[in-house]
Coordinates of C-alpha atoms in Angstrom, one line a residue:
M69 CA -6.0 55.4 52.5
L70 CA -5.1 58.0 49.4
Q71 CA -3.5 60.2 51.8
L72 CA -1.4 57.5 53.2
I73 CA -0.4 56.3 49.8
L74 CA 0.5 59.8 48.7
E75 CA 2.5 60.6 51.9
L76 CA 4.7 57.8 50.7
F77 CA 6.0 59.9 47.4
T78 CA 4.9 63.8 48.8
S79 CA 4.6 65.4 52.1
E80 CA 1.3 65.2 54.1
Q81 CA 0.6 68.9 53.3
T82 CA 1.0 68.4 49.3
A83 CA -1.2 65.1 50.0
K84 CA -3.7 66.9 51.9
D85 CA -3.9 69.8 48.9
I86 CA -4.3 67.2 46.5
L87 CA -7.1 65.5 48.1
A88 CA -8.9 69.0 49.0
N89 CA -10.8 68.9 45.4
P90 CA -13.1 65.8 45.4
T91 CA -12.5 65.5 41.6
T92 CA -8.9 65.0 42.3
E93 CA -9.6 62.5 44.8
L94 CA -12.1 60.7 42.8
I95 CA -9.4 60.6 39.8
F96 CA -6.7 59.5 42.0
M97 CA -9.0 57.0 43.6
I98 CA -9.7 55.6 40.3
L99 CA -6.1 55.5 39.3
F100 CA -5.0 53.4 42.6
T101 CA -8.2 51.1 42.3
T102 CA -7.7 50.3 38.7
F103 CA -3.9 50.0 39.3
F104 CA -4.2 47.5 42.0
L105 CA -7.0 45.6 40.4
A106 CA -5.2 45.3 37.2
I107 CA -1.9 43.9 39.1
L108 CA -3.8 41.4 41.2
V109 CA -5.5 40.3 37.7
H110 CA -2.2 40.3 35.8
I111 CA -0.4 38.2 38.4
S112 CA -3.0 35.8 38.8
L113 CA -3.2 35.3 35.2
F114 CA 0.5 35.0 34.9
T115 CA 0.4 32.4 37.9
R116 CA -2.0 30.3 36.4
L117 CA -0.7 30.2 32.9
K118 CA 2.8 29.4 34.3
K119 CA 1.6 26.7 36.4
I120 CA 0.1 25.1 33.5
R121 CA 3.0 25.5 31.6
N122 CA 5.4 24.2 34.0
Y123 CA 3.1 21.2 34.4
I124 CA 3.2 20.5 30.7
D125 CA 6.9 20.9 30.8
T126 CA 7.4 18.5 34.2
T127 CA 4.8 16.0 33.3
N128 CA 4.3 16.0 29.5
R129 CA 0.7 15.4 29.8
L130 CA -2.7 17.2 29.1
D131 CA -4.7 16.1 32.5
M132 CA -5.2 19.7 33.9
E133 CA -8.0 21.8 33.2
P134 CA -8.7 23.1 30.9
L135 CA -6.2 21.2 28.5
S136 CA -7.7 18.2 29.3
T137 CA -11.1 19.2 28.2
F138 CA -9.6 20.8 25.0
K139 CA -7.7 17.6 24.4
A140 CA -11.2 15.2 24.5
E141 CA -13.1 17.6 22.6
Y142 CA -9.9 17.7 19.9
D143 CA -10.2 13.7 19.9
R144 CA -13.8 13.9 19.4
V145 CA -13.8 16.2 16.7
R146 CA -11.0 14.5 14.9
Q147 CA -12.9 11.3 14.9
E148 CA -15.7 13.2 13.3
E149 CA -13.7 15.5 10.5
P150 CA -9.9 16.3 10.0
V151 CA -9.0 19.6 11.8
K152 CA -5.7 21.6 12.0
P153 CA -4.3 21.6 15.4
E154 CA -3.4 25.2 15.4
T155 CA -6.8 26.4 14.2
F156 CA -8.0 24.2 17.0
V157 CA -5.8 25.8 19.3
Q158 CA -6.7 29.1 18.6
E159 CA -10.2 28.8 18.6
K160 CA -10.2 27.1 22.1
F161 CA -7.9 29.5 23.8
S162 CA -9.5 32.5 22.5
G163 CA -12.7 31.1 23.8
W164 CA -10.9 30.1 27.2
R165 CA -12.5 32.5 30.0
V166 CA -10.7 33.4 33.2
F167 CA -12.8 35.5 35.8
N168 CA -15.7 34.8 33.2
V169 CA -14.1 37.0 30.6
P170 CA -12.2 35.7 27.5
V171 CA -8.4 35.5 28.3
V172 CA -7.2 37.2 25.3
N173 CA -9.5 40.2 25.9
L174 CA -8.3 40.2 29.5
I175 CA -4.9 40.6 28.5
K176 CA -5.8 43.0 26.0
M177 CA -7.5 44.9 28.7
V178 CA -4.6 44.7 31.2
Q179 CA -2.5 45.9 28.6
M180 CA -4.6 48.9 27.8
T181 CA -4.6 50.1 31.3
V182 CA -1.1 51.2 30.4
S183 CA -2.6 54.1 28.1
V184 CA -5.9 54.3 30.7
F185 CA -3.6 55.5 33.4
I186 CA -1.6 58.3 31.3
L187 CA -5.4 59.5 29.9
I188 CA -6.8 59.7 33.2
G189 CA -3.8 61.4 34.8
V190 CA -3.7 63.9 31.9
L191 CA -7.8 64.2 32.3
G192 CA -7.2 64.9 36.2
T193 CA -4.8 67.8 34.9
F194 CA -7.0 69.4 32.7
I195 CA -9.8 69.1 35.1
G196 CA -7.8 70.3 37.9
L197 CA -6.6 73.5 35.4
T198 CA -10.1 74.2 34.4
I199 CA -11.5 74.3 37.9
S200 CA -8.4 76.6 38.8
L201 CA -8.6 78.9 35.9
G202 CA -12.3 79.1 36.5
S203 CA -12.2 80.4 40.1
I204 CA -10.1 83.4 38.9
N205 CA -12.7 86.5 39.0
G206 CA -11.1 89.0 36.7
A207 CA -13.4 91.9 38.4
G208 CA -12.1 94.2 40.8
G209 CA -8.4 94.8 41.8
Q210 CA -8.1 91.3 43.1
L211 CA -7.0 89.7 39.7
V212 CA -3.4 89.6 40.6
E213 CA -4.1 88.1 44.0
N214 CA -6.4 85.5 42.3
V215 CA -3.7 84.7 39.6
A216 CA -1.1 84.3 42.0
A217 CA -3.1 82.0 44.2
V218 CA -4.0 79.8 41.3
L219 CA -0.2 79.7 39.8
S220 CA 1.1 78.8 43.7
G221 CA -1.3 76.0 43.7
I222 CA -1.4 74.7 40.0
D223 CA 1.2 72.3 40.4
V224 CA -1.0 70.3 42.4
A225 CA -3.1 69.5 39.0
F226 CA -0.3 68.0 37.4
Y227 CA 0.3 65.5 40.3
T228 CA -2.8 63.5 38.5
S229 CA -1.0 63.4 35.3
I230 CA 2.2 62.2 37.3
A231 CA 0.6 59.6 39.0
G232 CA -1.0 58.3 35.8
M233 CA 2.5 58.1 34.0
G234 CA 4.0 56.5 36.8
L235 CA 1.3 54.0 37.1
S236 CA 1.4 53.5 33.6
L237 CA 5.2 52.9 33.6
A238 CA 5.0 50.6 36.5
M239 CA 2.0 48.6 34.7
T240 CA 4.3 48.7 31.3
V241 CA 7.5 47.3 33.2
L242 CA 4.8 44.5 35.0
T243 CA 3.5 43.8 31.9
K244 CA 7.0 43.0 30.4
V245 CA 8.5 41.2 33.1
F246 CA 5.6 38.9 33.6
N247 CA 4.5 38.9 30.0
T248 CA 1.3 37.0 29.8
E249 CA 0.8 37.4 26.3
H250 CA 4.2 35.6 25.6
M251 CA 3.4 33.0 28.6
L252 CA -0.1 32.5 26.7
T253 CA 1.8 31.7 23.2
D254 CA 4.2 29.6 24.7
L255 CA 1.2 27.7 26.2
M256 CA -0.5 27.4 23.0
L257 CA 2.6 26.2 21.1
K258 CA 3.2 23.5 23.6
F259 CA -0.4 22.3 23.5
E260 CA -0.6 22.5 20.0
S261 CA 2.9 20.3 19.8
Q262 CA 1.4 18.2 22.1
L263 CA -1.6 17.4 19.8
E264 CA 0.8 17.0 17.0
A265 CA 3.0 14.6 18.6
T266 CA -0.2 12.3 18.7
E267 CA 0.5 12.5 14.6
Q268 CA 3.3 13.0 12.8
D269 CA 4.3 16.6 11.6
G270 CA 4.2 17.1 7.6
M271 CA 7.6 17.2 6.9
N272 CA 8.3 14.2 9.0
R273 CA 5.7 12.4 7.2
L274 CA 7.1 13.6 4.0
I275 CA 10.6 12.1 5.1
D276 CA 9.0 9.2 6.5
V277 CA 7.2 8.5 2.9
S278 CA 10.5 9.4 1.2
E279 CA 12.2 7.0 3.5
S280 CA 9.5 4.2 2.9
I281 CA 9.5 5.0 -1.1
N282 CA 13.5 4.4 -0.9
Q283 CA 13.0 1.4 1.0
S284 CA 10.6 0.2 -1.1
I285 CA 12.8 0.8 -4.2
Q286 CA 15.7 -1.1 -2.3
Y287 CA 13.4 -3.8 -1.6
L288 CA 12.0 -4.1 -5.0
Q289 CA 15.7 -4.1 -6.5
E290 CA 16.4 -6.9 -4.2
T291 CA 13.0 -8.7 -5.3
N292 CA 13.8 -8.0 -8.8
Q293 CA 17.5 -9.5 -8.1
Q294 CA 16.1 -12.5 -6.7
S295 CA 13.4 -12.8 -9.4
L296 CA 16.1 -12.4 -12.0
T297 CA 18.1 -15.4 -10.3
G298 CA 15.0 -17.4 -9.9
I299 CA 14.1 -16.9 -13.6
E300 CA 17.7 -17.9 -14.5
Q301 CA 17.6 -20.9 -12.4
A302 CA 14.1 -21.6 -14.2
F303 CA 15.5 -21.0 -17.7
A304 CA 18.4 -23.4 -16.6
G305 CA 16.1 -25.9 -15.7
F306 CA 13.8 -25.4 -18.6
Q307 CA 17.1 -25.9 -20.8
E308 CA 17.7 -29.1 -18.8
Y309 CA 14.3 -29.8 -19.4
T310 CA 14.7 -29.2 -23.1
S311 CA 17.4 -31.7 -23.4
G312 CA 16.0 -33.9 -21.7
L313 CA 13.0 -33.8 -24.2
Q314 CA 15.2 -33.6 -26.9
Q315 CA 16.7 -37.0 -25.5
S316 CA 13.2 -38.2 -25.1
A317 CA 12.3 -37.3 -28.4
K318 CA 15.6 -39.5 -29.9
D319 CA 14.4 -42.3 -27.8
L320 CA 10.7 -41.9 -29.1
A321 CA 12.1 -41.9 -32.4
A322 CA 14.0 -44.9 -32.1
F323 CA 10.9 -46.5 -30.4
N324 CA 8.8 -45.6 -33.2
D325 CA 11.6 -47.2 -35.6
G326 CA 11.4 -50.3 -33.6
L327 CA 7.6 -50.1 -33.5
A328 CA 7.5 -49.7 -37.2
S329 CA 10.2 -52.7 -37.8
N330 CA 7.8 -54.7 -35.4
L331 CA 4.9 -53.6 -37.3
E332 CA 6.2 -54.6 -40.6
T333 CA 7.0 -58.0 -39.1
F334 CA 3.8 -58.3 -37.9
Q335 CA 2.2 -57.7 -41.3
E336 CA 4.6 -60.2 -42.9
L337 CA 3.6 -62.5 -39.9
F338 CA -0.4 -61.8 -40.9
A339 CA 0.9 -62.0 -44.6
H340 CA 2.1 -65.4 -44.2
M341 CA -0.8 -66.2 -42.0
K342 CA -2.9 -65.3 -44.7
E343 CA -1.0 -67.3 -47.1
V344 CA -1.4 -70.4 -45.1
T345 CA -4.8 -69.9 -44.3
D346 CA -5.5 -69.9 -48.0
G347 CA -3.5 -72.9 -48.5
F348 CA -5.2 -74.5 -45.8
G349 CA -8.7 -73.6 -47.5
E350 CA -7.3 -74.9 -50.8
S351 CA -6.4 -78.3 -49.2
T352 CA -9.8 -78.4 -47.7
A353 CA -11.5 -77.7 -50.8
K354 CA -9.1 -80.2 -52.3
L355 CA -10.1 -82.6 -49.5
N356 CA -13.7 -81.9 -50.1
D357 CA -13.2 -82.8 -53.8
N358 CA -11.5 -85.8 -52.7
F359 CA -14.1 -87.0 -50.3
D360 CA -16.9 -86.3 -53.3
T361 CA -14.9 -88.3 -55.5
L362 CA -14.8 -91.1 -52.7
F363 CA -18.3 -90.8 -52.1
A364 CA -19.0 -91.3 -55.8
Y365 CA -16.7 -94.2 -55.7
F366 CA -18.8 -95.4 -52.5
K367 CA -22.0 -95.2 -54.3
K368 CA -21.1 -97.2 -57.2
M369 CA -19.8 -99.7 -55.0
D370 CA -21.9 -102.9 -54.4
R371 CA -25.1 -102.4 -52.2
N372 CA -23.8 -105.4 -50.9
H373 CA -21.5 -103.2 -48.8
E374 CA -24.1 -101.1 -47.6
Q375 CA -23.0 -101.5 -43.9
M376 CA -19.6 -100.7 -44.9
A377 CA -21.1 -97.7 -46.9
Q378 CA -22.9 -96.6 -43.8
T379 CA -20.1 -96.7 -41.7
M380 CA -17.9 -94.9 -44.3
E381 CA -20.7 -92.3 -44.4
N382 CA -20.5 -91.8 -40.7
T383 CA -16.6 -91.3 -41.2
Y384 CA -17.4 -88.6 -43.8
E385 CA -19.8 -87.0 -41.4
R386 CA -17.4 -86.8 -38.5
I387 CA -14.6 -85.7 -40.9
K388 CA -17.1 -82.9 -42.2
D389 CA -17.6 -81.6 -38.6
V390 CA -13.9 -81.5 -37.7
S391 CA -13.4 -79.7 -41.2
E392 CA -16.2 -77.3 -40.4
T393 CA -14.7 -76.7 -36.7
Q394 CA -11.3 -76.0 -38.0
A395 CA -12.5 -73.7 -40.7
N396 CA -14.5 -71.7 -37.9
T397 CA -11.6 -71.8 -35.6
L398 CA -9.5 -70.2 -38.5
Q399 CA -12.4 -67.9 -39.3
Q400 CA -11.9 -66.6 -35.3
F401 CA -8.3 -66.9 -35.7
E402 CA -8.7 -64.3 -38.6
K403 CA -11.1 -62.0 -36.6
S404 CA -9.0 -62.2 -33.6
A405 CA -5.8 -61.1 -35.7
E406 CA -8.0 -58.2 -37.1
E407 CA -9.0 -57.1 -33.6
L408 CA -5.1 -57.3 -32.5
K409 CA -4.4 -55.0 -35.1
A410 CA -7.1 -52.5 -34.6
F411 CA -6.9 -52.7 -30.6
T412 CA -3.2 -52.9 -29.5
S413 CA -4.0 -51.8 -26.0
S414 CA -5.7 -55.3 -25.2
I415 CA -3.3 -57.4 -27.8
L416 CA -1.6 -59.4 -24.8
E417 CA -5.0 -60.8 -23.3
E418 CA -5.7 -61.5 -26.9
Q419 CA -2.7 -63.2 -27.6
Q420 CA -3.0 -65.0 -24.5
S421 CA -6.5 -66.5 -25.6
M422 CA -5.0 -66.9 -29.1
H423 CA -2.1 -69.0 -27.6
T424 CA -4.8 -70.9 -25.6
A425 CA -6.6 -71.5 -29.0
F426 CA -4.0 -72.6 -30.9
E427 CA -2.9 -74.8 -28.5
K428 CA -6.6 -76.3 -28.6
I429 CA -6.2 -76.5 -32.1
T430 CA -2.9 -78.6 -32.0
Q431 CA -4.4 -80.8 -29.6
K432 CA -7.4 -81.0 -31.8
T433 CA -5.4 -81.4 -34.7
N434 CA -3.1 -84.1 -33.1
D435 CA -6.4 -86.0 -32.1
L436 CA -7.5 -85.5 -35.6
A437 CA -4.2 -87.0 -36.9
E438 CA -4.5 -89.9 -34.5
K439 CA -8.1 -90.6 -35.4
M440 CA -7.1 -90.1 -39.1
D441 CA -4.3 -92.7 -38.3
A442 CA -6.8 -95.1 -36.5
H443 CA -9.2 -94.5 -39.6
N444 CA -6.0 -95.2 -42.4
K445 CA -5.5 -98.6 -40.3
E446 CA -9.3 -99.5 -40.8
F447 CA -9.1 -98.3 -44.5
K448 CA -6.1 -100.2 -45.0
Q449 CA -7.8 -103.2 -43.4
V450 CA -10.7 -102.5 -45.4
F451 CA -9.5 -101.5 -48.9
G452 CA -6.0 -102.0 -49.4
S453 CA -3.0 -99.8 -49.9
D454 CA -4.3 -97.4 -52.4
L455 CA -6.5 -95.8 -50.1
S456 CA -4.1 -95.9 -47.6
A457 CA -1.4 -94.0 -49.5
K458 CA -4.2 -91.3 -50.6
L459 CA -5.0 -91.0 -46.7
S460 CA -1.2 -91.0 -46.2
G461 CA -1.0 -87.7 -48.3
I462 CA -4.0 -86.3 -46.2
I463 CA -2.3 -87.2 -43.1
T464 CA 1.0 -85.6 -44.4
A465 CA -0.6 -82.5 -45.4
V466 CA -2.3 -82.2 -42.1
R467 CA 0.9 -82.6 -40.3
E468 CA 2.5 -80.0 -42.6
L469 CA -0.4 -77.7 -41.3
S470 CA 0.2 -78.8 -37.8
K471 CA 4.2 -77.8 -37.9
D472 CA 3.0 -74.6 -39.8
F473 CA 0.7 -73.9 -36.7
E474 CA 3.4 -74.7 -34.4
K475 CA 6.1 -72.4 -36.0
M476 CA 3.0 -69.8 -35.9
G477 CA 2.7 -70.4 -31.9
G478 CA 6.2 -69.6 -31.6
S479 CA 6.1 -66.8 -33.3
I480 CA 3.3 -65.6 -31.7
S481 CA 4.9 -66.7 -28.0
Q482 CA 7.5 -64.1 -28.5
L483 CA 4.9 -61.3 -29.4
P484 CA 4.0 -60.6 -25.6
E485 CA 7.5 -60.1 -24.6
A486 CA 7.9 -57.5 -27.4
L487 CA 4.7 -55.9 -26.3
E488 CA 5.7 -56.0 -22.6
V489 CA 8.8 -54.1 -23.8
I490 CA 6.5 -51.7 -25.6
N491 CA 4.4 -51.1 -22.6
Q492 CA 7.6 -50.4 -20.4
T493 CA 9.0 -48.2 -23.0
Q494 CA 5.4 -46.0 -23.0
A495 CA 5.4 -46.0 -19.4
E496 CA 8.9 -44.7 -18.7
Y497 CA 8.2 -42.1 -21.5
K498 CA 4.9 -41.1 -20.0
H499 CA 6.8 -40.7 -16.5
L500 CA 9.6 -38.6 -18.1
L501 CA 7.0 -36.4 -19.6
S502 CA 4.8 -36.1 -16.5
E503 CA 8.1 -35.2 -14.5
R504 CA 8.9 -32.3 -17.5
F505 CA 5.4 -31.3 -17.3
D506 CA 5.6 -30.9 -13.5
D507 CA 8.7 -28.8 -14.1
L508 CA 7.1 -26.8 -16.2
K509 CA 4.0 -26.2 -13.9
E510 CA 6.2 -25.5 -11.3
F511 CA 8.0 -22.7 -13.3
N512 CA 5.0 -21.5 -14.2
R513 CA 3.5 -20.8 -11.0
T514 CA 6.9 -19.6 -9.5
F515 CA 6.9 -17.1 -12.4
N516 CA 3.4 -16.1 -11.9
N517 CA 3.8 -15.6 -8.2
H518 CA 6.4 -13.3 -8.8
L519 CA 4.3 -11.4 -11.4
K520 CA 1.7 -11.5 -8.4
A521 CA 4.2 -10.0 -5.9
H522 CA 5.7 -7.4 -8.4
S523 CA 1.9 -6.1 -9.1
E524 CA 1.3 -5.8 -5.5
E525 CA 4.8 -4.1 -4.7
S526 CA 3.8 -1.7 -7.7
K527 CA 0.5 -1.2 -6.3
D528 CA 2.1 -0.4 -2.9
F529 CA 4.5 1.7 -4.4
E530 CA 2.0 3.9 -6.6
R531 CA -0.1 4.2 -3.0
Q532 CA 2.7 5.6 -1.4
M533 CA 3.5 7.9 -3.9
R534 CA 0.0 9.0 -3.8
D535 CA 0.3 9.8 0.1
A536 CA 3.4 11.4 -0.3
A537 CA 1.8 13.8 -3.2
Q538 CA -1.1 14.4 -0.8
T539 CA 1.0 14.8 2.2
H540 CA 3.2 17.5 0.3
E541 CA 0.0 19.1 -1.1
R542 CA -1.5 19.1 2.6
L543 CA 1.8 20.5 4.0
G544 CA 2.0 23.1 1.0
T545 CA -1.7 24.3 2.0
Q546 CA -0.5 24.6 5.6
N547 CA 2.6 26.4 4.9
N548 CA 0.4 28.8 2.8
Q549 CA -2.0 29.1 5.5
L550 CA 0.4 29.9 8.0
I551 CA 1.9 32.4 5.8
N552 CA -1.4 34.0 5.0
E553 CA -2.4 33.9 8.8
I554 CA 1.4 35.2 10.0
N555 CA 0.7 38.1 7.5
K556 CA -2.7 38.7 8.6
T557 CA -1.6 38.8 12.3
I558 CA 1.4 41.3 11.3
S559 CA -1.0 43.4 9.2
Q560 CA -3.3 43.5 12.1
M561 CA -0.7 44.4 14.7
N562 CA 0.9 47.0 12.4
H563 CA -2.8 48.3 11.8
S564 CA -3.4 48.3 15.7
F565 CA -0.1 49.4 16.3
Q566 CA -0.6 52.4 13.8
Q567 CA -4.2 53.1 15.3
R568 CA -2.7 53.2 18.7
E569 CA 0.4 55.4 17.5
N570 CA -2.2 57.8 16.0
Q571 CA -4.2 58.1 19.0
V572 CA -1.1 58.6 20.9
E573 CA 0.0 61.3 18.3
A574 CA -3.3 63.1 18.4
S575 CA -3.6 63.1 22.2
M576 CA 0.0 64.2 22.2
D577 CA -0.7 67.0 19.7
A578 CA -3.7 68.1 21.7
I579 CA -1.7 68.1 24.8
K580 CA 1.0 70.0 23.1
K581 CA -1.4 72.3 21.5
T582 CA -3.4 73.0 24.8
L583 CA -0.1 73.4 26.6
S584 CA 1.3 75.5 24.4
D585 CA -1.5 77.5 24.2
Y586 CA -1.6 77.6 27.9
V587 CA 2.1 78.4 28.1
A588 CA 2.0 81.0 25.9
N589 CA -0.3 83.2 28.3
L590 CA 2.0 82.3 31.4
E591 CA 5.4 83.3 32.6
G592 CA 8.4 82.5 34.5
K593 CA 8.9 79.4 36.2
L594 CA 5.5 78.1 35.4
G595 CA 6.4 78.4 31.6
E596 CA 9.5 76.5 32.2
K597 CA 7.9 73.5 33.7
L598 CA 5.3 73.5 31.1
D599 CA 8.3 73.3 28.7
K600 CA 9.9 70.8 30.3
V601 CA 7.0 68.4 31.0
A602 CA 6.0 68.9 27.2
R603 CA 9.7 68.2 26.2
N604 CA 9.8 65.1 28.4
I605 CA 6.6 63.9 27.2
D606 CA 7.6 64.6 23.4
D607 CA 10.8 62.4 24.3
S608 CA 8.8 59.8 26.0
V609 CA 6.4 59.6 22.9
D610 CA 9.2 59.5 20.5
M611 CA 11.2 57.0 22.0
T612 CA 7.8 54.8 22.6
N613 CA 7.1 55.5 18.9
D614 CA 10.7 54.5 17.7
G615 CA 10.8 51.3 20.3
L616 CA 7.3 50.4 18.4
K617 CA 8.8 51.0 14.9
K618 CA 12.0 49.2 15.7
E619 CA 9.8 46.3 17.2
F620 CA 7.5 46.2 14.0
Q621 CA 10.5 46.5 11.6
E622 CA 12.1 43.7 13.4
I623 CA 8.9 41.6 13.4
R624 CA 8.5 42.0 9.8
R625 CA 12.1 41.3 8.8
L626 CA 11.4 38.1 10.8
S627 CA 8.4 37.1 9.2
E628 CA 9.8 37.9 5.7
E629 CA 13.0 35.5 6.5
V630 CA 10.6 33.0 7.9
Q631 CA 8.6 33.0 4.4
Q632 CA 12.0 33.2 2.5
N633 CA 13.3 30.4 4.3
N634 CA 10.0 28.1 4.0
A635 CA 9.9 29.3 0.3
R636 CA 13.6 28.1 0.0
Y637 CA 12.9 24.6 1.9
I638 CA 9.6 24.1 0.1
Q639 CA 11.6 24.6 -3.6
Q640 CA 14.6 22.4 -2.3
T641 CA 12.0 19.6 -1.0
L642 CA 10.2 19.7 -4.1
K643 CA 13.4 19.5 -6.5
D644 CA 14.6 16.6 -4.7
L645 CA 11.4 15.0 -4.9
G646 CA 10.9 15.3 -8.6
R647 CA 14.3 14.1 -8.7
E648 CA 13.5 11.1 -6.6
I649 CA 10.6 10.5 -8.7
E650 CA 12.4 10.8 -12.0
E651 CA 15.0 8.2 -11.0
L652 CA 12.2 6.3 -9.8
N653 CA 10.7 6.5 -13.0
R654 CA 13.5 5.7 -15.0
Q655 CA 14.2 2.4 -12.7
L656 CA 10.6 1.3 -13.2
N657 CA 11.2 1.9 -17.1
R658 CA 14.0 -0.2 -17.1
M659 CA 12.6 -2.9 -14.9
G660 CA 9.7 -2.9 -17.4
Q661 CA 12.0 -3.3 -20.3
Q662 CA 13.7 -6.3 -18.6
L663 CA 10.5 -7.8 -17.7
E664 CA 9.1 -7.6 -21.4
N665 CA 12.4 -8.9 -22.5
N666 CA 12.3 -12.0 -20.1
S667 CA 8.7 -12.3 -21.0
G668 CA 9.6 -12.4 -25.2
R669 CA 12.6 -14.7 -24.3
L670 CA 10.1 -17.0 -22.1
R671 CA 7.7 -16.8 -24.8
Q672 CA 10.5 -17.8 -27.7
N673 CA 11.6 -20.8 -25.4
E674 CA 8.0 -22.0 -24.9
Y675 CA 7.7 -21.8 -28.8

């Protein structure tokens, strides 16, 4: 098998010479076996990564293994505690095993075969040279023949180095064309973007929060404008209410003036009633005196007229009962008048009862006048004209008293109408005051609701500001962590490449030193070949080192540009956010001053 492979590149005799040494055959077997195994692993890994990536690009889903397992575990961990998607993705993909080996280590092992092929080829060359040089026998006269034989077959020993470098070059081209590391990084980024698709990115959230803040500010301005319009309307209504209240106060003042005049008239009426009562009392006293005189006269009369005296005594008793009834009625009227003065709320019913009482008094007075007229006639028949003249004076006084009571009844009959007008005016004033108080309550309720809504909006705005600040802090922390991780990764890569470069340089130095020592002892064509090989190796190493240095410089430059761009973007974002916060604070201060001024004017209007 090895011979067939070698015959593809060399002649049959050369292949047999190469495989004549068991050590060289073992080295070639190791090289080709490792190469084919590395190609198989590399192609399989690249195919699997590409299949997963194409599935994500095509379906935009994560239901393929191992992504579905990672997604389920990410959802479970995120419910328990917050976790960064990039950290989770790095952790899971670094632990992902392919062929029972972590995929990152597998990629590094495949990449490491590039150096392994070179080292194995160089090792085979040195082993072949050592064996060839060790077979030279320095004794006897066959030294020249032995050296010539060794020199003629020494080119076979370099086929291992050529094979190792060729396989290394082929593996390098293969890893660059089918770049599994780039494919894995792309897959990780796509998976991370899919995870972050479920939650907003930091900058997008900051922009959304800023937009929501702006919308809240605009809504707050509109609400404040509406509130100010409502307050103006409320103040206009309050001004109308004040005007109505002033008109009501004027009406109340006019009502109070009318009530005062009515009370004065009522006071005069009670004074007149008191005078009438005093006159009636005096008349009653005089009447009692006259009756005393009359009874004295009756006592002096002849005892023969005892029956007539008894009749007169009965008449006197009846007149006395009537007088007592009239006195009691007048006392009840005086009490009713006092109660009417004290309790104006029940005056209408009391006046009705008084009117009824006065009607009864008038009826009794008329009855008394009729009885007195009948008695007068009887007295006339019995005693003659003198007693009739005396009794006619009494009747005249009683008639005058009846006329006075009729006048008082007419005055009192007008009192219910005045009280009804007063009651109606009080009801209208009460209704007007209730409407004004309802308007004032509605205004207070509207203003209180506006203050509550403004307080809720202020709380929402403060909560959004806290969310924006937390998001900005979290974004800054993530950027710092990302920059630190990038710097750490770059430093690790630089260190790894530096170690690799040092190892290659050390190996090349050792090879160059060994070859230079060996070339110094050789002559002719072998020396030229070795010099050419050494120069080719030096050129290859220099080109590799230059390429690696350029790549490192480009990576360093890109990382610095990314850091500078991130720093400038963060600074610009912070400045914009600071300006928005300052503008928002100024607007809040102006709104607070306006609310204080409005509250002050409202308190002044209430006073």
